[in-house]
Structure formats: structure tokens, C-alpha cells
Amino acid sequence: MKTLNEIRAIHGLPFPELLFRAATVHREHWDASDIQFCTLDSIKTGACPEDCAYCPQSARYATEVKVEPLKEVGRVLAGAQIAKEGGSTRYCMGAAWREVREGAQFDAVLDMVRGVSGMGLEVCVTLGMVTEKQALQLKEAGCQVYNHNLDSSREFYEKIITTRTYDDRLATIANVRAAGLEVCSGGILGMGETLEDRVHFLHELTKLEPPPESVPINQLVSVEGTPMENAEPVPPLDFIRMIATARILFPKSRIRLSAGRTQMSDELQALAFFAGANSLFTGEKLLTTPNPGETHDHRLIESLGMRIETVAT
Ligand code: SAM
Ligand code: DTB
Ligand code: SF4
């Protein structure tokens, strides 16, 4: 495990040196021409009791998000079929819940997991806090991955969320691991955190043992009505620094270029791929905010001479 100082040193390397090292590590473990396409589906939208300051789905903020109860299983499976036809190998279902509660709704989610997994797609869910027992039920239903982000440094976290603690987050990740699921955990840039917060955030992620199999790096999508509606955009090359540092720290993990791509040029996304990103969310929408869409992404990958991964790994 790297120390805070070592991580700070990597993150602060001269830009070309950082990119060269990240690109080298990338090639040691992956085919750097391959990109994994994942699709998100918001299976339960809005009215979330948590107060995450970045999130348009929190009930505390007046945003334009249309509240929707848990989707019917059939609608979710139809969405998964479309995603599969568009080249996605992973289907990630997200619910605006604080935590999983056992009962009819969780049973329906287990049915969705069974259905999507039966279609030959990798299944990932993000449902808030889970117990080990619930994580095990998900695993038994065919779920492979659980997404639960650390979001930022421990110090910054309490400035953006008051309804749960960093240790709650870590406990869920430990439950997911104990149940034998893969862990997907990353964060968000552009919430007003300092460079030092980003270094601390990466350090927290490296403390997870074994490391998360995927690390989504989101750029804040600032949504009107949330406390972060006027957040300063992230300097584009700082975003790339984060991707490259994550690639070096997590050589064998998927580094996912996640939210915020509609604000990024194709050139910047190409640089992110060079810096080690090897996965993205495709489709017109993330959970509630816009995303570049499949046509754009197919064209982008083709124009770069890269390939969409066809087999789930
Ligand atoms: N409610 C569950 C939870 O918080 O774990 C799952 C869904 S939640 C929307 C999943 C992740 O989306 C959050 O952890 C956060 O990292 C990311 N996210 C939410 N709103 C975002 C925004 N406006 N911009 C970028 N990422 C965002
Ligand atoms: C992750 O790190 N990013 C995705 C996924 N995991 C669940 C969610 C991004 C959400 C962006 C805001 C929205 O569309 O509501
Ligand atoms: Fe709820 Fe998740 Fe949004 Fe937080 S990030 S408000 S827990 S949906």
C-alpha cells in the first residue's frame, strides 16, 4: 500500500511524466485499445432521504427530478436488452435509497438481478447501505458487483453529507466484500474539494483490501436546486491527473470515466483513455442527468480506432 506522501508525489508529477507512467501501467495489465461499455438504469428515482449535497435525487432539494417508484421488473429487463444490443456488457441498476430494506421491493430487485444476469450481462447494483446478509442474497441472485462510492476524503465528506458517516460507507463496502461480491467504489471531482482532499480520497481507496475491482471517477454534474448548483468546474487537466493517478494506484482495476462527460470534449475523453480510463457509461442518461448517448460513443471509440469490449471480464 502506498503512503499519503507517495500518492501525493504521484498525483503531483509533471503532467507528461504522470501520463507516461499511467499509460505504461495500463498496458501491463490491459489491452489499452479496449473500452468496456456499461449502462445505468435508475430503478427508483428521487425522494431520497439522504442529504448528499451533489445529488439531484435528495428529497431535501427542489430539483426537476421526477420522482418515480420502483420500476417494474419487465421494464428493467427491456432496458437491459436494449443496452446489450448497444454493446454494453455491464448493467448497473441504481436506487435512490438510503439503505436496502427487506420486503417486496428488495425481492423485486432480486428478480431484476436474476433476469439481467440470465441475459448474459454482468450485473451491478447500487442501492445504498447493505448488510452482509442482503449482499449475499444479491450475490446468490446473480449479482456480480456492488457500487458504493467513498466520494471524497474523510474530512471533506462530512461537509457534503450529514445523514451518514464515512464509516457507514466503509461498513457497507466491507459487507459487500464479505459476501463475495466485487466492489465498485470511486468518487466525484468538482464539489469544492482541494487537491489534498483528492489525494486523501485516493489514499482511503487504497486502504481497501483487496482493492476495488472498479473505480468510477465522476465529474460533478451541477444540478439546479442542489447546494452545488454553482460549483466551479474542474480544470480539465486536473481531471486527467486523477484518472492517471487512479490507474497507477489500481493497475488491475477498471477505471471508469463516469458522470460529467457531456461537459467534456472528445479530445479530453481521448486523453482520459490514454491516462488509463477503460470503461464508461453509455446511453442518453446516467441516472437522472444527460449523458452523451450511444451514437456519440460508438463514433468516438471508432474514430479513435479503439474497440468496445464484447465479452464481460
Ligand atoms: N443511493 C445510492 C448511494 O448513494 O450509494 C446509490 C445511487 S447514488 C446516485 C450513486 C453515486 O452517484 C453517488 O455515490 C455519487 O458518487 C454519484 N452522483 C450522484 N449525483 C451526482 C452528480 N450530480 N454528479 C456526479 N456524480 C453524482
Ligand atoms: C457512479 O459512480 N456514477 C454513477 C453510478 N456510479 C451509479 C451515477 C452518476 C449519477 C450522476 C447524476 C445523475 O445522473 O443523477
Ligand atoms: Fe440518495 Fe444516493 Fe443521491 Fe445520496 S447519492 S441523495 S444516497 S440517491
Short mmCIF file of C-alpha atoms and ligand atoms in Angstrom, two decimals:
data_model
loop_
_atom_site.label_atom_id
_atom_site.label_comp_id
_atom_site.label_asym_id
_atom_site.label_seq_id
_atom_site.Cartn_x
_atom_site.Cartn_y
_atom_site.Cartn_z
CA MET A 1 0.00 0.00 0.00
CA LYS A 2 1.24 3.46 -0.86
CA THR A 3 1.63 6.16 1.77
CA LEU A 4 -0.12 9.51 1.59
CA ASN A 5 3.20 11.11 0.63
CA GLU A 6 3.76 8.64 -2.18
CA ILE A 7 0.26 9.23 -3.54
CA ARG A 8 0.72 13.00 -3.29
CA ALA A 9 4.00 12.66 -5.19
CA ILE A 10 2.41 10.62 -7.99
CA HIS A 11 -0.56 12.98 -8.27
CA GLY A 12 1.80 15.97 -8.43
CA LEU A 13 4.19 14.57 -11.06
CA PRO A 14 4.90 16.70 -14.10
CA PHE A 15 1.92 16.04 -16.38
CA PRO A 16 3.74 14.23 -19.21
CA GLU A 17 5.59 12.03 -16.71
CA LEU A 18 2.35 11.16 -14.92
CA LEU A 19 0.65 10.24 -18.18
CA PHE A 20 3.58 8.20 -19.40
CA ARG A 21 3.68 6.18 -16.18
CA ALA A 22 -0.09 5.65 -16.17
CA ALA A 23 -0.13 4.60 -19.82
CA THR A 24 2.72 2.16 -19.15
CA VAL A 25 0.94 0.56 -16.17
CA HIS A 26 -2.26 0.39 -18.22
CA ARG A 27 -0.53 -1.64 -20.93
CA GLU A 28 1.00 -4.06 -18.43
CA HIS A 29 -2.44 -5.21 -17.31
CA TRP A 30 -4.96 -4.41 -20.03
CA ASP A 31 -5.41 -4.15 -23.74
CA ALA A 32 -5.34 -0.36 -23.89
CA SER A 33 -7.46 -0.31 -27.06
CA ASP A 34 -10.46 -1.84 -25.29
CA ILE A 35 -13.25 0.06 -23.59
CA GLN A 36 -15.99 -1.50 -21.51
CA PHE A 37 -19.48 -0.09 -22.08
CA CYS A 38 -21.75 -0.11 -19.04
CA THR A 39 -25.33 1.09 -18.91
CA LEU A 40 -27.06 2.67 -15.94
CA ASP A 41 -30.71 2.26 -15.11
CA SER A 42 -32.38 4.29 -12.38
CA ILE A 43 -34.76 1.69 -10.97
CA LYS A 44 -36.11 4.02 -8.25
CA THR A 45 -35.75 7.74 -8.75
CA GLY A 46 -35.74 10.71 -6.39
CA ALA A 47 -37.29 11.32 -2.95
CA CYS A 48 -34.14 10.05 -1.24
CA PRO A 49 -33.96 10.80 2.49
CA GLU A 50 -30.20 11.43 2.39
CA ASP A 51 -28.77 14.93 2.04
CA CYS A 52 -25.79 14.37 -0.31
CA ALA A 53 -25.17 17.94 -1.44
CA TYR A 54 -24.32 16.96 -5.01
CA CYS A 55 -27.35 14.81 -5.65
CA PRO A 56 -30.45 15.88 -7.54
CA GLN A 57 -32.33 12.89 -6.08
CA SER A 58 -32.25 14.06 -2.47
CA ALA A 59 -35.73 14.96 -1.19
CA ARG A 60 -34.18 17.98 0.55
CA TYR A 61 -33.53 19.91 -2.63
CA ALA A 62 -36.01 21.36 -5.09
CA THR A 63 -34.76 19.92 -8.39
CA GLU A 64 -36.55 18.98 -11.58
CA VAL A 65 -36.09 15.26 -10.98
CA LYS A 66 -39.35 13.40 -11.46
CA VAL A 67 -39.91 11.06 -8.53
CA GLU A 68 -40.59 7.50 -9.68
CA PRO A 69 -41.32 4.44 -7.57
CA LEU A 70 -39.50 1.14 -8.10
CA LYS A 71 -39.72 0.15 -11.78
CA GLU A 72 -41.46 -2.98 -12.84
CA VAL A 73 -39.14 -5.92 -13.45
CA GLY A 74 -40.28 -6.25 -17.09
CA ARG A 75 -39.36 -2.63 -17.87
CA VAL A 76 -35.92 -3.09 -16.38
CA LEU A 77 -35.30 -6.23 -18.42
CA ALA A 78 -36.43 -4.45 -21.59
CA GLY A 79 -33.89 -1.70 -20.83
CA ALA A 80 -31.18 -4.29 -20.28
CA GLN A 81 -31.95 -5.88 -23.65
CA ILE A 82 -31.54 -2.51 -25.41
CA ALA A 83 -28.27 -1.90 -23.54
CA LYS A 84 -26.99 -5.33 -24.58
CA GLU A 85 -27.83 -4.62 -28.22
CA GLY A 86 -25.89 -1.35 -27.92
CA GLY A 87 -22.75 -3.19 -26.89
CA SER A 88 -22.93 -2.95 -23.10
CA THR A 89 -21.57 -5.85 -21.13
CA ARG A 90 -22.48 -4.49 -17.71
CA TYR A 91 -25.86 -3.30 -16.50
CA CYS A 92 -25.86 -1.16 -13.37
CA MET A 93 -29.14 -0.60 -11.53
CA GLY A 94 -29.30 2.30 -9.09
CA ALA A 95 -31.91 3.14 -6.48
CA ALA A 96 -32.30 6.42 -4.59
CA TRP A 97 -32.42 4.64 -1.26
CA ARG A 98 -30.56 5.30 1.96
CA GLU A 99 -30.38 1.56 2.54
CA VAL A 100 -31.88 -1.73 1.47
CA ARG A 101 -34.95 -2.83 3.39
CA GLU A 102 -36.03 -6.40 3.13
CA GLY A 103 -39.51 -6.98 1.74
CA ALA A 104 -41.38 -6.87 -1.55
CA GLN A 105 -39.20 -4.13 -3.05
CA PHE A 106 -35.93 -5.93 -2.35
CA ASP A 107 -37.49 -9.15 -3.67
CA ALA A 108 -38.31 -7.31 -6.89
CA VAL A 109 -34.71 -6.08 -7.13
CA LEU A 110 -33.54 -9.69 -6.71
CA ASP A 111 -35.83 -10.63 -9.62
CA MET A 112 -34.27 -7.87 -11.72
CA VAL A 113 -30.81 -9.17 -10.86
CA ARG A 114 -31.81 -12.73 -11.82
CA GLY A 115 -33.32 -11.53 -15.07
CA VAL A 116 -30.43 -9.32 -16.18
CA SER A 117 -27.85 -11.90 -15.20
CA GLY A 118 -29.81 -14.50 -17.19
CA MET A 119 -29.34 -12.31 -20.26
CA GLY A 120 -25.58 -12.78 -20.03
CA LEU A 121 -24.85 -9.29 -18.78
CA GLU A 122 -22.68 -8.50 -15.79
CA VAL A 123 -24.92 -7.16 -13.08
CA CYS A 124 -24.03 -4.28 -10.79
CA VAL A 125 -26.37 -2.64 -8.30
CA THR A 126 -26.13 0.47 -6.15
CA LEU A 127 -28.82 0.57 -3.52
CA GLY A 128 -27.28 2.48 -0.61
CA MET A 129 -26.25 0.74 2.59
CA VAL A 130 -26.48 -3.07 2.72
CA THR A 131 -25.94 -5.74 5.33
CA GLU A 132 -23.81 -8.77 4.63
CA LYS A 133 -26.94 -10.93 4.50
CA GLN A 134 -28.55 -8.71 1.86
CA ALA A 135 -25.31 -8.62 -0.13
CA LEU A 136 -25.27 -12.41 -0.04
CA GLN A 137 -28.84 -12.55 -1.36
CA LEU A 138 -27.80 -10.27 -4.22
CA LYS A 139 -24.82 -12.48 -4.97
CA GLU A 140 -26.98 -15.61 -4.95
CA ALA A 141 -29.39 -13.95 -7.39
CA GLY A 142 -26.52 -13.45 -9.86
CA CYS A 143 -25.23 -10.01 -8.96
CA GLN A 144 -21.52 -9.63 -9.53
CA VAL A 145 -20.71 -6.10 -8.40
CA TYR A 146 -21.91 -3.59 -5.81
CA ASN A 147 -21.27 0.12 -6.33
CA HIS A 148 -20.78 2.23 -3.24
CA ASN A 149 -18.62 5.31 -3.61
CA LEU A 150 -16.38 6.87 -0.99
CA ASP A 151 -16.96 10.08 -2.97
CA SER A 152 -14.16 12.14 -1.38
CA SER A 153 -11.77 12.39 1.55
CA ARG A 154 -13.00 11.60 5.05
CA GLU A 155 -12.50 15.27 6.00
CA PHE A 156 -14.47 16.64 3.06
CA TYR A 157 -17.20 14.01 3.26
CA GLU A 158 -18.78 15.49 6.35
CA LYS A 159 -19.10 18.84 4.61
CA ILE A 160 -21.28 17.34 1.89
CA ILE A 161 -23.34 14.68 3.67
CA THR A 162 -24.65 14.79 7.23
CA THR A 163 -27.11 11.90 7.18
CA ARG A 164 -24.46 9.18 7.28
CA THR A 165 -20.79 8.83 8.04
CA TYR A 166 -17.69 7.78 6.16
CA ASP A 167 -17.53 4.74 8.44
CA ASP A 168 -21.07 3.78 7.37
CA ARG A 169 -19.78 3.80 3.80
CA LEU A 170 -16.78 1.65 4.72
CA ALA A 171 -19.00 -0.79 6.63
CA THR A 172 -21.19 -1.37 3.57
CA ILE A 173 -18.12 -1.93 1.41
CA ALA A 174 -16.88 -4.48 3.97
CA ASN A 175 -20.28 -6.25 3.91
CA VAL A 176 -20.20 -6.40 0.12
CA ARG A 177 -16.73 -7.91 0.21
CA ALA A 178 -17.62 -10.40 2.90
CA ALA A 179 -20.47 -11.65 0.72
CA GLY A 180 -18.03 -12.28 -2.13
CA LEU A 181 -19.25 -9.51 -4.43
CA GLU A 182 -16.87 -7.33 -6.42
CA VAL A 183 -16.56 -3.77 -5.21
CA CYS A 184 -17.02 -0.72 -7.41
CA SER A 185 -16.04 2.39 -5.48
CA GLY A 186 -14.88 5.80 -6.58
CA GLY A 187 -15.65 9.45 -6.18
CA ILE A 188 -16.64 12.83 -7.52
CA LEU A 189 -14.47 15.76 -8.52
CA GLY A 190 -15.63 19.36 -8.58
CA MET A 191 -17.53 19.64 -5.31
CA GLY A 192 -15.22 22.31 -3.91
CA GLU A 193 -12.69 19.80 -2.55
CA THR A 194 -8.98 20.67 -2.58
CA LEU A 195 -6.24 18.77 -4.38
CA GLU A 196 -5.22 17.49 -0.96
CA ASP A 197 -8.75 16.10 -0.44
CA ARG A 198 -8.38 14.21 -3.70
CA VAL A 199 -5.09 12.72 -2.54
CA HIS A 200 -6.68 11.69 0.78
CA PHE A 201 -9.65 10.21 -1.10
CA LEU A 202 -7.32 8.06 -3.22
CA HIS A 203 -5.44 7.04 -0.09
CA GLU A 204 -8.70 5.85 1.53
CA LEU A 205 -9.48 3.80 -1.57
CA THR A 206 -6.04 2.16 -1.49
CA LYS A 207 -6.72 1.10 2.10
CA LEU A 208 -9.48 -1.20 0.85
CA GLU A 209 -8.10 -4.69 0.78
CA PRO A 210 -8.42 -6.18 -1.81
CA PRO A 211 -8.67 -3.05 -3.98
CA PRO A 212 -12.00 -2.23 -5.65
CA GLU A 213 -12.34 -4.02 -8.99
CA SER A 214 -13.69 -0.81 -10.48
CA VAL A 215 -13.11 2.82 -9.65
CA PRO A 216 -15.61 5.25 -11.15
CA ILE A 217 -14.32 8.81 -11.40
CA ASN A 218 -17.24 11.21 -11.69
CA GLN A 219 -17.07 14.89 -12.51
CA LEU A 220 -19.82 16.73 -10.68
CA VAL A 221 -22.89 17.36 -12.78
CA SER A 222 -24.07 20.54 -11.09
CA VAL A 223 -27.82 20.45 -10.93
CA GLU A 224 -30.05 23.45 -10.28
CA GLY A 225 -31.67 23.30 -6.87
CA THR A 226 -28.81 21.39 -5.20
CA PRO A 227 -26.35 23.21 -2.91
CA MET A 228 -23.74 22.62 -5.63
CA GLU A 229 -25.62 24.26 -8.48
CA ASN A 230 -22.92 26.94 -8.85
CA ALA A 231 -19.85 24.79 -8.25
CA GLU A 232 -16.71 25.77 -10.15
CA PRO A 233 -15.96 23.36 -13.00
CA VAL A 234 -12.94 21.09 -12.58
CA PRO A 235 -9.93 22.21 -14.65
CA PRO A 236 -9.90 19.53 -17.38
CA LEU A 237 -6.28 18.53 -16.91
CA ASP A 238 -6.84 18.09 -13.15
CA PHE A 239 -9.48 15.56 -14.07
CA ILE A 240 -6.94 13.70 -16.21
CA ARG A 241 -4.45 13.80 -13.32
CA MET A 242 -6.99 11.99 -11.21
CA ILE A 243 -7.61 9.29 -13.83
CA ALA A 244 -3.87 8.75 -14.32
CA THR A 245 -3.17 8.55 -10.59
CA ALA A 246 -6.04 6.11 -10.12
CA ARG A 247 -4.67 3.96 -12.95
CA ILE A 248 -1.24 3.82 -11.30
CA LEU A 249 -2.69 3.04 -7.86
CA PHE A 250 -5.16 0.46 -9.16
CA PRO A 251 -3.34 -1.22 -12.04
CA LYS A 252 -5.74 -4.16 -12.30
CA SER A 253 -8.99 -2.26 -11.73
CA ARG A 254 -11.37 -0.78 -14.21
CA ILE A 255 -11.03 2.99 -14.13
CA ARG A 256 -14.41 4.32 -15.24
CA LEU A 257 -14.97 7.69 -16.85
CA SER A 258 -18.36 8.26 -15.26
CA ALA A 259 -20.61 11.30 -14.75
CA GLY A 260 -19.76 14.61 -16.38
CA ARG A 261 -18.86 13.50 -19.90
CA THR A 262 -21.37 15.85 -21.55
CA GLN A 263 -19.14 18.70 -20.35
CA MET A 264 -16.00 17.06 -21.76
CA SER A 265 -14.67 17.40 -25.28
CA ASP A 266 -13.88 14.26 -27.26
CA GLU A 267 -10.22 15.27 -27.05
CA LEU A 268 -10.36 15.28 -23.26
CA GLN A 269 -12.04 11.88 -23.20
CA ALA A 270 -9.37 10.54 -25.55
CA LEU A 271 -6.74 11.84 -23.15
CA ALA A 272 -8.57 10.10 -20.30
CA PHE A 273 -8.33 6.81 -22.22
CA PHE A 274 -4.62 7.41 -22.72
CA ALA A 275 -4.30 8.11 -18.99
CA GLY A 276 -5.83 4.71 -18.25
CA ALA A 277 -9.62 5.01 -18.23
CA ASN A 278 -11.03 1.82 -19.75
CA SER A 279 -14.74 1.92 -19.06
CA LEU A 280 -17.61 4.34 -19.48
CA PHE A 281 -21.33 4.70 -19.00
CA THR A 282 -23.19 4.75 -22.25
CA GLY A 283 -26.78 5.76 -23.01
CA GLU A 284 -28.71 9.02 -23.20
CA LYS A 285 -28.97 9.30 -19.45
CA LEU A 286 -26.90 8.49 -16.38
CA LEU A 287 -29.41 8.14 -13.55
CA THR A 288 -31.21 11.46 -13.90
CA THR A 289 -28.79 13.69 -15.84
CA PRO A 290 -27.82 13.65 -19.53
CA ASN A 291 -25.02 11.51 -20.95
CA PRO A 292 -23.52 11.67 -24.47
CA GLY A 293 -25.57 8.72 -25.83
CA GLU A 294 -24.73 5.59 -27.72
CA THR A 295 -24.31 7.09 -31.18
CA HIS A 296 -21.78 9.59 -29.91
CA ASP A 297 -19.85 6.94 -28.00
CA HIS A 298 -19.77 4.42 -30.83
CA ARG A 299 -18.44 7.17 -33.13
CA LEU A 300 -15.89 8.31 -30.58
CA ILE A 301 -14.48 4.83 -30.00
CA GLU A 302 -14.44 4.13 -33.74
CA SER A 303 -12.76 7.43 -34.58
CA LEU A 304 -10.02 6.64 -32.06
CA GLY A 305 -9.52 3.20 -33.61
CA MET A 306 -10.44 1.61 -30.29
CA ARG A 307 -12.75 -1.31 -29.58
CA ILE A 308 -15.80 -1.85 -27.43
CA GLU A 309 -15.27 -4.92 -25.29
CA THR A 310 -17.57 -7.68 -26.34
CA VAL A 311 -17.03 -10.21 -23.59
CA ALA A 312 -17.61 -9.43 -19.94
CA THR A 313 -14.39 -9.95 -18.00
N1 SAM B 1 -28.28 5.97 -3.29
C1 SAM B 1 -27.16 5.15 -3.51
C2 SAM B 1 -25.88 5.71 -2.94
O1 SAM B 1 -25.77 6.91 -2.74
O2 SAM B 1 -24.97 4.91 -2.68
C3 SAM B 1 -26.94 4.80 -4.98
C4 SAM B 1 -27.18 5.84 -6.04
S1 SAM B 1 -26.14 7.31 -5.95
C5 SAM B 1 -26.91 8.38 -7.11
C6 SAM B 1 -24.62 6.76 -6.71
C7 SAM B 1 -23.49 7.74 -6.86
O3 SAM B 1 -23.78 8.69 -7.87
C8 SAM B 1 -23.11 8.61 -5.67
O4 SAM B 1 -22.33 7.94 -4.74
C9 SAM B 1 -22.31 9.71 -6.35
O5 SAM B 1 -20.94 9.38 -6.36
C10 SAM B 1 -22.86 9.74 -7.77
N2 SAM B 1 -23.55 11.02 -8.04
C11 SAM B 1 -24.76 11.41 -7.58
N3 SAM B 1 -25.08 12.65 -8.02
C12 SAM B 1 -24.05 13.06 -8.79
C13 SAM B 1 -23.78 14.24 -9.53
N4 SAM B 1 -24.63 15.27 -9.53
N5 SAM B 1 -22.64 14.32 -10.21
C14 SAM B 1 -21.76 13.28 -10.20
N6 SAM B 1 -21.94 12.14 -9.53
C15 SAM B 1 -23.08 12.03 -8.82
C1 DTB B 2 -21.10 6.24 -10.19
O1 DTB B 2 -20.01 6.40 -9.63
N1 DTB B 2 -21.66 7.11 -11.03
C2 DTB B 2 -22.96 6.67 -11.45
C3 DTB B 2 -23.04 5.27 -10.82
N2 DTB B 2 -21.87 5.19 -10.02
C4 DTB B 2 -24.23 4.84 -10.09
C5 DTB B 2 -24.04 7.61 -11.10
C6 DTB B 2 -23.82 9.00 -11.65
C7 DTB B 2 -25.01 9.82 -11.32
C8 DTB B 2 -24.91 11.20 -11.89
C9 DTB B 2 -26.08 12.04 -11.50
C10 DTB B 2 -27.38 11.57 -12.06
O2 DTB B 2 -27.49 11.24 -13.26
O3 DTB B 2 -28.37 11.60 -11.30
FE1 SF4 B 3 -29.68 9.42 -2.08
FE2 SF4 B 3 -27.60 8.21 -3.25
FE3 SF4 B 3 -28.42 10.68 -4.03
FE4 SF4 B 3 -27.24 10.40 -1.68
S1 SF4 B 3 -26.30 9.98 -3.70
S2 SF4 B 3 -29.11 11.58 -2.09
S3 SF4 B 3 -27.99 8.38 -1.04
S4 SF4 B 3 -29.55 8.78 -4.23
#
